[in-house]
Structures are given as C-alpha cells and as structure tokens.
Amino acid sequence: MQENNRTASLVKTMKEQITADLAEAKTPEQVEQIRIKYLGKKGLVTNFAKNTDFAKLPPDEKKNFGQQLNDLKNFAAEKIQESADNAAKLDSAQNKHRRQIDLTVPLTAAFQRSGSAHPIAHVQSELETIFEGMGFCVLDSPECETEYGNFESVNIPADHPARDMQDTFWLQNEMVLRTHTSANQVRALKRFGAPFRGIFPGRCFRYESIDPSHENTFFQCEGLMVDKGISVANLIGVMKTLLGEIFKRDVLVRLRPGFFPFVEPGFELDLNCLFCGGKGCPACGDGWMELIPCGLVHPNVLRNADIDPNEYSGFAFGVGLTRLAMMKFGIRDIRYFNSGDVRVLEQFQPLV
Ligand code: DAH
C-alpha cells in the first residue's frame, strides 16, 4: 500500500512537471523538445518504470503500478499533442501574417521621412572634399591630448597668457580635452615631415558657460601647409578658394592682424558680409564677418617638429566648423548642435 502511495505521488509530480514545461513552450520546436524529454527513448516517462525500481515490487502491486504508468503515458501523450497542435496553429498564423505584408502598398507620410546628415557633418564633409581637391590629406586625431600636445608644442608655454583664453577640462591622468585642433600640427609634421598639406577636423572642448553663441563642445577644422617658399599669398589663395566653394560665389576677404602664439604673423580673416554685401547689417555689424584665424607657422612650431625654419615655411588656419554650419544653415543658437533633438536634422537645410 505504501508503494502505491509513493507511485501515485511520483506520477502526480511528473504530471505537474509536464504541465509546467508545456506552459512555457511557445513554438513547435520547443514542444518537440518536451516530447523528447518525456516520451523519447531516454525520456522520463518512457523510463519511469526503470527509474522507480518497478521490478522489485511485489506482484499484486505491480498491477496497480502498471495502471498508473499507463495513465501517465496517456496524460503525457495527450497534453503534448495538444500543445503541439496549438503551437503549429500559432506558427502558421504568424507565417500567414508575414506573407500578407504587401510591399507594393504606397508609403504613408510617416514612413517617407528620409534621414539627413547633421549640419556639422555636412559642412565637414564639404570641407574635406574641397581640400582633397587641393591636394590636402585629411587626418583623424585624438580628442584627449597631453599638456605638451595641446599647449607647449604649439608655442604656448605654461606661463603664457594665451592659456587663459583656452580654459579647459583636465582629466585625472593629467591629460586635457583638446581646446583646439591646432594641437595636431606638430604631431602631423613629425609623422609625415615636410612638405606637408593636411587638414584635421574634429571635436574640441572648452570650459565655457553655455549660451546661444558659446558651447563647451564644438567642432573645428585645422589646416596646415608647409613647404619651401610658402607666403601669405598662398594662404589667401587657399582661403579664397575654400570660401568660394563653400558659399558658391566669389568672395571678398580681408586680413587683420591677430595674435595666436603658433603663428607669426597672425591674422583674422574676415569675409565680406554675404547678407548685406558689406554695407553693414545685424548679422555682421560693420559689413565684415570674422571667420578664419590664420597665419604663417611660427618658427618654434616648425622646430618642435624637427623642421628647419630657414628651409621651410608654412601657413595654418583654424576654421570653426560649428560657426560655419551656423552661417550656412542659418542656425542662430549653437546649443541646437549637441541637443540630440532629431528636429534639428529635419528642420535645417543648407541656405547656400
Ligand atoms: N587654434 C585657434 C583657436 O582655437 C585657432 C587658430 C588660430 C588656428 C590661428 C590656427 C591659426 O591655425 O593660425 O582659437
């Protein structure tokens, strides 16, 4: 009698286990795994008798055991078949649904939105194409710099007041988030030597309070050309080509003296206002827009790159990509660029 009770409880547990397993199974494949688990050759139900020492039972109890085992086998077979049928039905319904997708139905407006490049990516790629056309290479560069790379290599020693103009973020390992792409001048010259023509576009950082025209994260594109006999005339020629291509018209530029430790002489290159033609308007004030700081590479920078300033000279410039994108797309608030708001991409299209 005791044996019968034990068998009954094992059968009951097994049934519960089967029911629980089937409740989890969703696909025909999963149900099949369960069938194998219980009714396969090595299955738990198939081998129930062996596993419960059936052979050792007294003859009168064997009969009762046999009935219970049959009952368990029927239960397992029925339940598993039921689940297999349901899973198959569900599967074919899903397949049918899949087959029902009609690729010829016209798109609704919601699906017709096409993506567009971020204004800065747009301006950057335009610049890269223009410079590549003039034989410049385009170099990628790190956003973290050593103090030497960001400052000293481009002639800004520790006690130089120019450091105040570029207050920056210091990392715990004493590196800095670069404040300008000029930090690549010496790296590139050391790697490639002279003569050299290249641009380095990239993200820069400064410790700024943010307002419509200031951001702590912005984009620049540095340019550098070093060769024998390079003069201000070459600088102006390249800048005019660049701006003419970007704004799709002949442009008038002027140079004003400007101070930057890594160039001598240094200039601010202004663009004759594209909106008012130089008469003066709210966008420019006096008819000129300050656009590209530039100059002839300082001899110390060449020396830092092991290049003899008596043999070679060069020019360098730093285009504010963010500023250029603002002009080209008519974006009046710099904060839009890093906002991550997808409407920026939908809303702004190039003005020129
Ligand atoms: N690195 C300067 C800045 O971020 C910009 C600059 C000025 C770059 C003059 C130049 C240059 O190459 O010649 O403020």
mmCIF file of C-alpha atoms and ligand atoms in Angstrom:
data_model
loop_
_atom_site.group_PDB
_atom_site.id
_atom_site.type_symbol
_atom_site.label_atom_id
_atom_site.label_comp_id
_atom_site.label_asym_id
_atom_site.label_seq_id
_atom_site.Cartn_x
_atom_site.Cartn_y
_atom_site.Cartn_z
ATOM 1 C CA MET A 1 0.000 0.000 0.000
ATOM 2 C CA GLN A 2 2.817 2.236 0.908
ATOM 3 C CA GLU A 3 4.403 1.569 -2.503
ATOM 4 C CA ASN A 4 1.169 2.545 -4.238
ATOM 5 C CA ASN A 5 1.111 5.848 -2.429
ATOM 6 C CA ARG A 6 4.687 6.503 -3.408
ATOM 7 C CA THR A 7 3.962 5.704 -7.064
ATOM 8 C CA ALA A 8 0.886 7.919 -7.026
ATOM 9 C CA SER A 9 2.851 10.816 -5.700
ATOM 10 C CA LEU A 10 5.667 10.328 -8.263
ATOM 11 C CA VAL A 11 3.087 10.224 -11.056
ATOM 12 C CA LYS A 12 1.420 13.337 -9.750
ATOM 13 C CA THR A 13 4.723 15.224 -9.568
ATOM 14 C CA MET A 14 5.626 14.107 -13.081
ATOM 15 C CA LYS A 15 2.286 15.304 -14.442
ATOM 16 C CA GLU A 16 2.747 18.675 -12.811
ATOM 17 C CA GLN A 17 6.213 18.934 -14.271
ATOM 18 C CA ILE A 18 4.899 18.125 -17.760
ATOM 19 C CA THR A 19 2.138 20.707 -17.431
ATOM 20 C CA ALA A 20 4.591 23.340 -16.224
ATOM 21 C CA ASP A 21 7.044 22.637 -19.062
ATOM 22 C CA LEU A 22 4.314 22.825 -21.669
ATOM 23 C CA ALA A 23 3.084 26.131 -20.321
ATOM 24 C CA GLU A 24 6.500 27.608 -21.180
ATOM 25 C CA ALA A 25 6.684 26.186 -24.684
ATOM 26 C CA LYS A 26 5.596 28.536 -27.462
ATOM 27 C CA THR A 27 6.928 27.114 -30.706
ATOM 28 C CA PRO A 28 6.563 23.648 -32.294
ATOM 29 C CA GLU A 29 10.303 23.191 -31.766
ATOM 30 C CA GLN A 30 10.000 23.826 -28.041
ATOM 31 C CA VAL A 31 7.111 21.383 -27.727
ATOM 32 C CA GLU A 32 9.133 18.768 -29.574
ATOM 33 C CA GLN A 33 11.958 19.184 -27.075
ATOM 34 C CA ILE A 34 9.475 18.431 -24.303
ATOM 35 C CA ARG A 35 8.173 15.380 -26.111
ATOM 36 C CA ILE A 36 11.729 14.073 -26.312
ATOM 37 C CA LYS A 37 12.313 14.877 -22.661
ATOM 38 C CA TYR A 38 9.346 12.750 -21.525
ATOM 39 C CA LEU A 39 8.426 10.336 -24.291
ATOM 40 C CA GLY A 40 11.683 9.973 -26.203
ATOM 41 C CA LYS A 41 13.816 6.841 -25.988
ATOM 42 C CA LYS A 42 15.558 8.059 -22.870
ATOM 43 C CA GLY A 43 12.524 10.047 -21.724
ATOM 44 C CA LEU A 44 11.405 10.386 -18.145
ATOM 45 C CA VAL A 45 8.008 8.785 -18.772
ATOM 46 C CA THR A 46 9.389 6.093 -21.055
ATOM 47 C CA ASN A 47 11.828 5.074 -18.372
ATOM 48 C CA PHE A 48 9.536 5.697 -15.438
ATOM 49 C CA ALA A 49 9.350 2.002 -14.539
ATOM 50 C CA LYS A 50 13.101 1.582 -14.591
ATOM 51 C CA ASN A 51 13.662 4.711 -12.572
ATOM 52 C CA THR A 52 11.228 3.669 -9.842
ATOM 53 C CA ASP A 53 12.561 0.123 -9.303
ATOM 54 C CA PHE A 54 9.330 -1.420 -10.627
ATOM 55 C CA ALA A 55 10.979 -4.833 -10.863
ATOM 56 C CA LYS A 56 11.328 -5.063 -7.131
ATOM 57 C CA LEU A 57 7.620 -4.542 -6.380
ATOM 58 C CA PRO A 58 5.514 -7.466 -5.067
ATOM 59 C CA PRO A 59 3.269 -8.940 -7.843
ATOM 60 C CA ASP A 60 -0.084 -7.528 -6.608
ATOM 61 C CA GLU A 61 1.339 -4.026 -6.501
ATOM 62 C CA LYS A 62 2.819 -4.349 -9.946
ATOM 63 C CA LYS A 63 -0.678 -4.371 -11.431
ATOM 64 C CA ASN A 64 -1.615 -1.115 -9.785
ATOM 65 C CA PHE A 65 1.665 0.407 -10.810
ATOM 66 C CA GLY A 66 1.055 -0.616 -14.400
ATOM 67 C CA GLN A 67 -2.300 1.160 -14.447
ATOM 68 C CA GLN A 68 -0.816 4.340 -13.056
ATOM 69 C CA LEU A 69 2.012 4.249 -15.570
ATOM 70 C CA ASN A 70 -0.414 3.843 -18.446
ATOM 71 C CA ASP A 71 -2.407 6.720 -17.142
ATOM 72 C CA LEU A 72 0.775 8.836 -17.006
ATOM 73 C CA LYS A 73 1.770 7.834 -20.539
ATOM 74 C CA ASN A 74 -1.660 8.738 -21.887
ATOM 75 C CA PHE A 75 -1.631 12.020 -19.994
ATOM 76 C CA ALA A 76 1.798 12.943 -21.362
ATOM 77 C CA ALA A 77 0.958 11.931 -24.937
ATOM 78 C CA GLU A 78 -2.355 13.802 -24.912
ATOM 79 C CA LYS A 79 -1.082 17.006 -23.352
ATOM 80 C CA ILE A 80 1.997 17.143 -25.517
ATOM 81 C CA GLN A 81 -0.051 16.539 -28.670
ATOM 82 C CA GLU A 82 -2.480 19.265 -27.636
ATOM 83 C CA SER A 83 0.354 21.745 -27.167
ATOM 84 C CA ALA A 84 1.972 20.708 -30.424
ATOM 85 C CA ASP A 85 -1.306 21.383 -32.265
ATOM 86 C CA ASN A 86 -1.690 24.802 -30.676
ATOM 87 C CA ALA A 87 1.901 25.794 -31.379
ATOM 88 C CA ALA A 88 1.568 24.695 -35.000
ATOM 89 C CA LYS A 89 -1.603 26.735 -35.429
ATOM 90 C CA LEU A 90 0.035 29.826 -33.948
ATOM 91 C CA ASP A 91 3.099 29.358 -36.089
ATOM 92 C CA SER A 92 1.155 29.084 -39.306
ATOM 93 C CA ALA A 93 -0.973 32.112 -38.383
ATOM 94 C CA GLN A 94 2.208 34.118 -37.891
ATOM 95 C CA ASN A 95 3.641 32.894 -41.152
ATOM 96 C CA LYS A 96 0.464 33.794 -42.923
ATOM 97 C CA HIS A 97 0.636 37.241 -41.400
ATOM 98 C CA ARG A 98 4.192 37.545 -42.615
ATOM 99 C CA ARG A 99 3.207 36.539 -46.092
ATOM 100 C CA GLN A 100 0.448 39.121 -46.029
ATOM 101 C CA ILE A 101 2.839 42.093 -45.994
ATOM 102 C CA ASP A 102 2.256 43.843 -49.302
ATOM 103 C CA LEU A 103 5.373 45.610 -50.447
ATOM 104 C CA THR A 104 3.556 47.470 -53.183
ATOM 105 C CA VAL A 105 1.302 49.491 -50.859
ATOM 106 C CA PRO A 106 2.265 53.215 -51.076
ATOM 107 C CA LEU A 107 4.077 54.537 -48.009
ATOM 108 C CA THR A 108 2.240 56.740 -45.590
ATOM 109 C CA ALA A 109 3.747 60.123 -44.807
ATOM 110 C CA ALA A 110 5.144 58.833 -41.516
ATOM 111 C CA PHE A 111 7.400 56.379 -43.337
ATOM 112 C CA GLN A 112 8.516 58.794 -46.025
ATOM 113 C CA ARG A 113 10.854 60.736 -43.760
ATOM 114 C CA SER A 114 14.364 60.351 -45.011
ATOM 115 C CA GLY A 115 17.409 60.846 -42.842
ATOM 116 C CA SER A 116 19.870 63.686 -43.319
ATOM 117 C CA ALA A 117 23.387 64.441 -42.248
ATOM 118 C CA HIS A 118 23.937 66.577 -39.165
ATOM 119 C CA PRO A 119 24.766 70.172 -40.231
ATOM 120 C CA ILE A 120 28.290 69.837 -38.862
ATOM 121 C CA ALA A 121 28.884 66.529 -40.625
ATOM 122 C CA HIS A 122 27.582 68.168 -43.783
ATOM 123 C CA VAL A 123 29.980 71.117 -43.548
ATOM 124 C CA GLN A 124 32.877 68.884 -42.549
ATOM 125 C CA SER A 125 32.470 66.567 -45.485
ATOM 126 C CA GLU A 126 32.166 69.518 -47.839
ATOM 127 C CA LEU A 127 35.414 70.931 -46.471
ATOM 128 C CA GLU A 128 37.173 67.600 -46.798
ATOM 129 C CA THR A 129 36.194 67.328 -50.444
ATOM 130 C CA ILE A 130 37.379 70.876 -51.187
ATOM 131 C CA PHE A 131 40.729 70.340 -49.502
ATOM 132 C CA GLU A 132 41.276 66.945 -51.011
ATOM 133 C CA GLY A 133 40.831 68.671 -54.363
ATOM 134 C CA MET A 134 43.752 70.944 -53.419
ATOM 135 C CA GLY A 135 45.979 68.003 -52.512
ATOM 136 C CA PHE A 136 45.480 68.109 -48.724
ATOM 137 C CA CYS A 137 45.203 64.911 -46.714
ATOM 138 C CA VAL A 138 42.517 64.549 -44.031
ATOM 139 C CA LEU A 139 43.743 63.281 -40.680
ATOM 140 C CA ASP A 140 41.785 61.953 -37.736
ATOM 141 C CA SER A 141 43.150 62.875 -34.327
ATOM 142 C CA PRO A 142 42.652 62.219 -30.609
ATOM 143 C CA GLU A 143 40.253 64.299 -28.520
ATOM 144 C CA CYS A 144 42.456 63.930 -25.421
ATOM 145 C CA GLU A 145 45.866 65.500 -25.590
ATOM 146 C CA THR A 146 48.877 65.751 -23.370
ATOM 147 C CA GLU A 147 49.524 69.206 -21.982
ATOM 148 C CA TYR A 148 52.532 69.354 -24.279
ATOM 149 C CA GLY A 149 50.458 68.472 -27.348
ATOM 150 C CA ASN A 150 47.687 70.951 -26.688
ATOM 151 C CA PHE A 151 49.833 73.848 -25.495
ATOM 152 C CA GLU A 152 53.623 73.650 -25.494
ATOM 153 C CA SER A 153 54.024 72.023 -28.902
ATOM 154 C CA VAL A 154 52.238 74.985 -30.467
ATOM 155 C CA ASN A 155 54.286 77.555 -28.617
ATOM 156 C CA ILE A 156 52.001 78.160 -25.613
ATOM 157 C CA PRO A 157 54.236 77.705 -22.542
ATOM 158 C CA ALA A 158 52.766 77.178 -19.052
ATOM 159 C CA ASP A 159 53.001 80.829 -18.035
ATOM 160 C CA HIS A 160 51.649 82.202 -21.317
ATOM 161 C CA PRO A 161 48.527 84.368 -21.005
ATOM 162 C CA ALA A 162 47.082 82.656 -24.110
ATOM 163 C CA ARG A 163 46.306 79.705 -21.849
ATOM 164 C CA ASP A 164 43.653 81.802 -20.161
ATOM 165 C CA MET A 165 41.846 82.181 -23.482
ATOM 166 C CA GLN A 166 41.507 78.431 -23.694
ATOM 167 C CA ASP A 167 40.442 77.326 -20.252
ATOM 168 C CA THR A 168 39.938 73.611 -20.499
ATOM 169 C CA PHE A 169 38.898 70.336 -18.894
ATOM 170 C CA TRP A 170 41.699 68.458 -17.185
ATOM 171 C CA LEU A 171 41.472 64.717 -16.853
ATOM 172 C CA GLN A 172 42.610 62.840 -13.779
ATOM 173 C CA ASN A 173 45.588 61.427 -15.664
ATOM 174 C CA GLU A 174 46.756 64.994 -16.326
ATOM 175 C CA MET A 175 45.759 64.924 -19.964
ATOM 176 C CA VAL A 176 43.373 67.558 -21.311
ATOM 177 C CA LEU A 177 40.369 67.533 -23.584
ATOM 178 C CA ARG A 178 41.873 69.409 -26.519
ATOM 179 C CA THR A 179 40.901 73.046 -26.769
ATOM 180 C CA HIS A 180 41.749 73.308 -30.454
ATOM 181 C CA THR A 181 42.688 71.153 -33.399
ATOM 182 C CA SER A 182 45.957 73.120 -33.690
ATOM 183 C CA ALA A 183 47.235 70.506 -31.251
ATOM 184 C CA ASN A 184 47.836 68.247 -34.266
ATOM 185 C CA GLN A 185 50.290 70.460 -36.104
ATOM 186 C CA VAL A 186 53.457 69.079 -34.556
ATOM 187 C CA ARG A 187 52.137 65.504 -34.411
ATOM 188 C CA ALA A 188 51.402 65.535 -38.150
ATOM 189 C CA LEU A 189 54.659 67.238 -39.128
ATOM 190 C CA LYS A 190 56.673 64.801 -37.037
ATOM 191 C CA ARG A 191 54.926 61.862 -38.614
ATOM 192 C CA PHE A 192 54.905 62.991 -42.242
ATOM 193 C CA GLY A 193 57.709 65.580 -42.377
ATOM 194 C CA ALA A 194 57.881 68.473 -44.868
ATOM 195 C CA PRO A 195 56.486 69.263 -47.368
ATOM 196 C CA PHE A 196 53.045 68.687 -45.870
ATOM 197 C CA ARG A 197 49.449 69.600 -46.687
ATOM 198 C CA GLY A 198 46.689 68.420 -44.406
ATOM 199 C CA ILE A 199 43.540 69.242 -42.502
ATOM 200 C CA PHE A 200 42.419 67.892 -39.121
ATOM 201 C CA PRO A 201 38.715 68.244 -38.463
ATOM 202 C CA GLY A 202 37.379 67.337 -35.032
ATOM 203 C CA ARG A 203 35.621 67.986 -31.769
ATOM 204 C CA CYS A 204 37.114 70.452 -29.298
ATOM 205 C CA PHE A 205 36.265 71.414 -25.745
ATOM 206 C CA ARG A 206 36.479 74.493 -23.580
ATOM 207 C CA TYR A 207 35.365 75.318 -20.120
ATOM 208 C CA GLU A 208 32.653 77.783 -21.155
ATOM 209 C CA SER A 209 29.361 78.951 -19.784
ATOM 210 C CA ILE A 210 26.841 77.922 -22.393
ATOM 211 C CA ASP A 211 24.679 80.496 -24.169
ATOM 212 C CA PRO A 212 23.346 80.898 -27.739
ATOM 213 C CA SER A 213 26.832 81.524 -29.104
ATOM 214 C CA HIS A 214 29.049 79.545 -26.690
ATOM 215 C CA GLU A 215 29.311 75.796 -26.187
ATOM 216 C CA ASN A 216 31.723 73.687 -24.176
ATOM 217 C CA THR A 217 31.864 71.208 -27.081
ATOM 218 C CA PHE A 218 32.291 72.416 -30.644
ATOM 219 C CA PHE A 219 33.991 71.498 -33.896
ATOM 220 C CA GLN A 220 36.983 72.952 -35.656
ATOM 221 C CA CYS A 221 38.978 72.134 -38.721
ATOM 222 C CA GLU A 222 42.650 72.944 -38.594
ATOM 223 C CA GLY A 223 44.624 73.267 -41.815
ATOM 224 C CA LEU A 224 48.358 73.241 -42.320
ATOM 225 C CA MET A 225 50.598 73.615 -45.303
ATOM 226 C CA VAL A 226 54.383 73.541 -45.049
ATOM 227 C CA ASP A 227 56.728 73.738 -47.988
ATOM 228 C CA LYS A 228 59.588 75.799 -49.378
ATOM 229 C CA GLY A 229 58.668 79.436 -50.047
ATOM 230 C CA ILE A 230 55.126 79.440 -48.618
ATOM 231 C CA SER A 231 53.875 83.002 -48.063
ATOM 232 C CA VAL A 232 50.753 84.952 -47.102
ATOM 233 C CA ALA A 233 49.801 84.950 -50.785
ATOM 234 C CA ASN A 234 49.403 81.149 -50.667
ATOM 235 C CA LEU A 235 47.324 81.470 -47.521
ATOM 236 C CA ILE A 236 44.957 83.991 -49.107
ATOM 237 C CA GLY A 237 44.697 81.935 -52.289
ATOM 238 C CA VAL A 238 43.696 78.781 -50.417
ATOM 239 C CA MET A 239 41.260 80.642 -48.158
ATOM 240 C CA LYS A 240 39.529 82.315 -51.098
ATOM 241 C CA THR A 241 39.181 79.004 -52.912
ATOM 242 C CA LEU A 242 37.751 77.437 -49.776
ATOM 243 C CA LEU A 243 35.181 80.158 -49.110
ATOM 244 C CA GLY A 244 34.218 80.486 -52.774
ATOM 245 C CA GLU A 245 33.441 76.760 -52.873
ATOM 246 C CA ILE A 246 31.566 76.774 -49.593
ATOM 247 C CA PHE A 247 29.400 79.790 -50.321
ATOM 248 C CA LYS A 248 29.192 79.049 -54.045
ATOM 249 C CA ARG A 249 30.251 82.513 -55.181
ATOM 250 C CA ASP A 250 33.286 84.752 -55.459
ATOM 251 C CA VAL A 251 34.002 86.187 -52.035
ATOM 252 C CA LEU A 252 35.849 89.237 -50.823
ATOM 253 C CA VAL A 253 38.138 88.719 -47.831
ATOM 254 C CA ARG A 254 40.392 90.917 -45.763
ATOM 255 C CA LEU A 255 43.170 90.195 -43.288
ATOM 256 C CA ARG A 256 43.538 91.973 -39.962
ATOM 257 C CA PRO A 257 46.405 91.397 -37.576
ATOM 258 C CA GLY A 258 45.534 88.877 -34.877
ATOM 259 C CA PHE A 259 47.603 87.249 -32.181
ATOM 260 C CA PHE A 260 47.999 83.498 -31.848
ATOM 261 C CA PRO A 261 51.189 82.079 -30.326
ATOM 262 C CA PHE A 262 51.639 79.452 -33.036
ATOM 263 C CA VAL A 263 51.705 81.832 -35.991
ATOM 264 C CA GLU A 264 53.840 84.831 -36.891
ATOM 265 C CA PRO A 265 52.408 86.988 -38.376
ATOM 266 C CA GLY A 266 48.897 86.031 -37.267
ATOM 267 C CA PHE A 267 45.641 87.242 -38.831
ATOM 268 C CA GLU A 268 41.924 87.314 -38.521
ATOM 269 C CA LEU A 269 40.479 86.633 -41.926
ATOM 270 C CA ASP A 270 37.158 88.417 -42.390
ATOM 271 C CA LEU A 271 34.578 87.693 -45.021
ATOM 272 C CA ASN A 272 32.708 90.488 -46.740
ATOM 273 C CA CYS A 273 29.182 90.004 -45.428
ATOM 274 C CA LEU A 274 27.157 87.706 -47.678
ATOM 275 C CA PHE A 275 23.869 89.139 -46.451
ATOM 276 C CA CYS A 276 24.441 92.876 -46.970
ATOM 277 C CA GLY A 277 27.383 92.900 -49.376
ATOM 278 C CA GLY A 278 29.472 94.947 -46.955
ATOM 279 C CA LYS A 279 27.088 97.814 -46.195
ATOM 280 C CA GLY A 280 26.552 96.687 -42.592
ATOM 281 C CA CYS A 281 23.627 94.709 -41.208
ATOM 282 C CA PRO A 282 22.515 92.994 -37.963
ATOM 283 C CA ALA A 283 24.323 89.774 -38.927
ATOM 284 C CA CYS A 284 27.741 91.383 -39.412
ATOM 285 C CA GLY A 285 27.670 94.860 -37.857
ATOM 286 C CA ASP A 286 30.214 96.696 -39.997
ATOM 287 C CA GLY A 287 29.947 94.713 -43.222
ATOM 288 C CA TRP A 288 32.634 92.107 -42.363
ATOM 289 C CA MET A 289 32.311 88.756 -40.661
ATOM 290 C CA GLU A 290 35.220 87.475 -38.615
ATOM 291 C CA LEU A 291 35.663 83.969 -39.915
ATOM 292 C CA ILE A 292 39.044 82.265 -40.002
ATOM 293 C CA PRO A 293 42.002 82.907 -37.704
ATOM 294 C CA CYS A 294 45.210 82.055 -39.512
ATOM 295 C CA GLY A 295 48.844 82.968 -40.083
ATOM 296 C CA LEU A 296 52.297 81.792 -41.056
ATOM 297 C CA VAL A 297 53.531 78.918 -38.920
ATOM 298 C CA HIS A 298 55.746 80.143 -36.066
ATOM 299 C CA PRO A 299 59.382 79.023 -36.371
ATOM 300 C CA ASN A 300 59.182 77.460 -32.898
ATOM 301 C CA VAL A 301 56.390 75.137 -34.058
ATOM 302 C CA LEU A 302 58.496 74.032 -37.024
ATOM 303 C CA ARG A 303 61.462 73.495 -34.723
ATOM 304 C CA ASN A 304 59.314 71.408 -32.349
ATOM 305 C CA ALA A 305 58.615 69.186 -35.344
ATOM 306 C CA ASP A 306 62.332 68.991 -36.236
ATOM 307 C CA ILE A 307 61.842 71.094 -39.362
ATOM 308 C CA ASP A 308 64.342 73.814 -40.193
ATOM 309 C CA PRO A 309 62.517 77.179 -40.365
ATOM 310 C CA ASN A 310 65.261 78.549 -42.606
ATOM 311 C CA GLU A 311 64.440 75.969 -45.208
ATOM 312 C CA TYR A 312 60.672 75.636 -44.843
ATOM 313 C CA SER A 313 57.766 77.926 -44.093
ATOM 314 C CA GLY A 314 54.039 77.348 -43.928
ATOM 315 C CA PHE A 315 50.608 78.638 -43.111
ATOM 316 C CA ALA A 316 47.985 77.380 -40.689
ATOM 317 C CA PHE A 317 44.367 78.229 -40.117
ATOM 318 C CA GLY A 318 41.558 77.138 -37.821
ATOM 319 C CA VAL A 319 38.056 77.066 -39.287
ATOM 320 C CA GLY A 320 35.260 76.972 -36.740
ATOM 321 C CA LEU A 321 33.152 74.192 -38.238
ATOM 322 C CA THR A 322 30.330 74.895 -35.816
ATOM 323 C CA ARG A 323 30.357 78.569 -36.741
ATOM 324 C CA LEU A 324 30.440 77.775 -40.423
ATOM 325 C CA ALA A 325 27.495 75.399 -40.035
ATOM 326 C CA MET A 326 25.574 78.157 -38.225
ATOM 327 C CA MET A 327 26.183 80.514 -41.125
ATOM 328 C CA LYS A 328 25.496 78.003 -43.821
ATOM 329 C CA PHE A 329 22.309 76.638 -42.261
ATOM 330 C CA GLY A 330 21.081 79.890 -40.698
ATOM 331 C CA ILE A 331 21.148 78.388 -37.185
ATOM 332 C CA ARG A 332 21.102 81.111 -34.575
ATOM 333 C CA ASP A 333 21.604 79.065 -31.419
ATOM 334 C CA ILE A 334 24.737 76.955 -31.025
ATOM 335 C CA ARG A 335 23.041 74.775 -28.416
ATOM 336 C CA TYR A 336 20.978 73.010 -31.065
ATOM 337 C CA PHE A 337 24.022 71.164 -32.373
ATOM 338 C CA ASN A 338 24.580 68.931 -29.365
ATOM 339 C CA SER A 339 20.968 68.799 -28.244
ATOM 340 C CA GLY A 340 20.343 65.375 -29.764
ATOM 341 C CA ASP A 341 16.963 66.682 -30.926
ATOM 342 C CA VAL A 342 16.136 64.977 -34.203
ATOM 343 C CA ARG A 343 14.116 68.005 -35.325
ATOM 344 C CA VAL A 344 17.438 69.796 -35.896
ATOM 345 C CA LEU A 345 18.141 67.346 -38.698
ATOM 346 C CA GLU A 346 14.679 67.690 -40.196
ATOM 347 C CA GLN A 347 14.399 71.426 -39.909
ATOM 348 C CA PHE A 348 17.679 72.883 -41.093
ATOM 349 C CA GLN A 349 18.642 72.708 -44.729
ATOM 350 C CA PRO A 350 21.675 74.486 -46.194
ATOM 351 C CA LEU A 351 20.921 78.096 -47.211
ATOM 352 C CA VAL A 352 23.601 78.099 -49.880
HETATM 353 N N1 DAH B 1 43.642 77.308 -32.503
HETATM 354 C C1 DAH B 1 42.999 78.594 -32.567
HETATM 355 C C2 DAH B 1 41.780 78.619 -31.638
HETATM 356 O O1 DAH B 1 41.179 77.609 -31.455
HETATM 357 C C3 DAH B 1 42.566 78.918 -33.957
HETATM 358 C C4 DAH B 1 43.702 79.185 -34.870
HETATM 359 C C5 DAH B 1 44.213 80.458 -34.977
HETATM 360 C C6 DAH B 1 44.284 78.172 -35.612
HETATM 361 C C7 DAH B 1 45.246 80.765 -35.825
HETATM 362 C C8 DAH B 1 45.334 78.468 -36.476
HETATM 363 C C9 DAH B 1 45.794 79.759 -36.576
HETATM 364 O O2 DAH B 1 45.925 77.538 -37.194
HETATM 365 O O3 DAH B 1 46.814 80.010 -37.412
HETATM 366 O O4 DAH B 1 41.442 79.629 -31.141
#
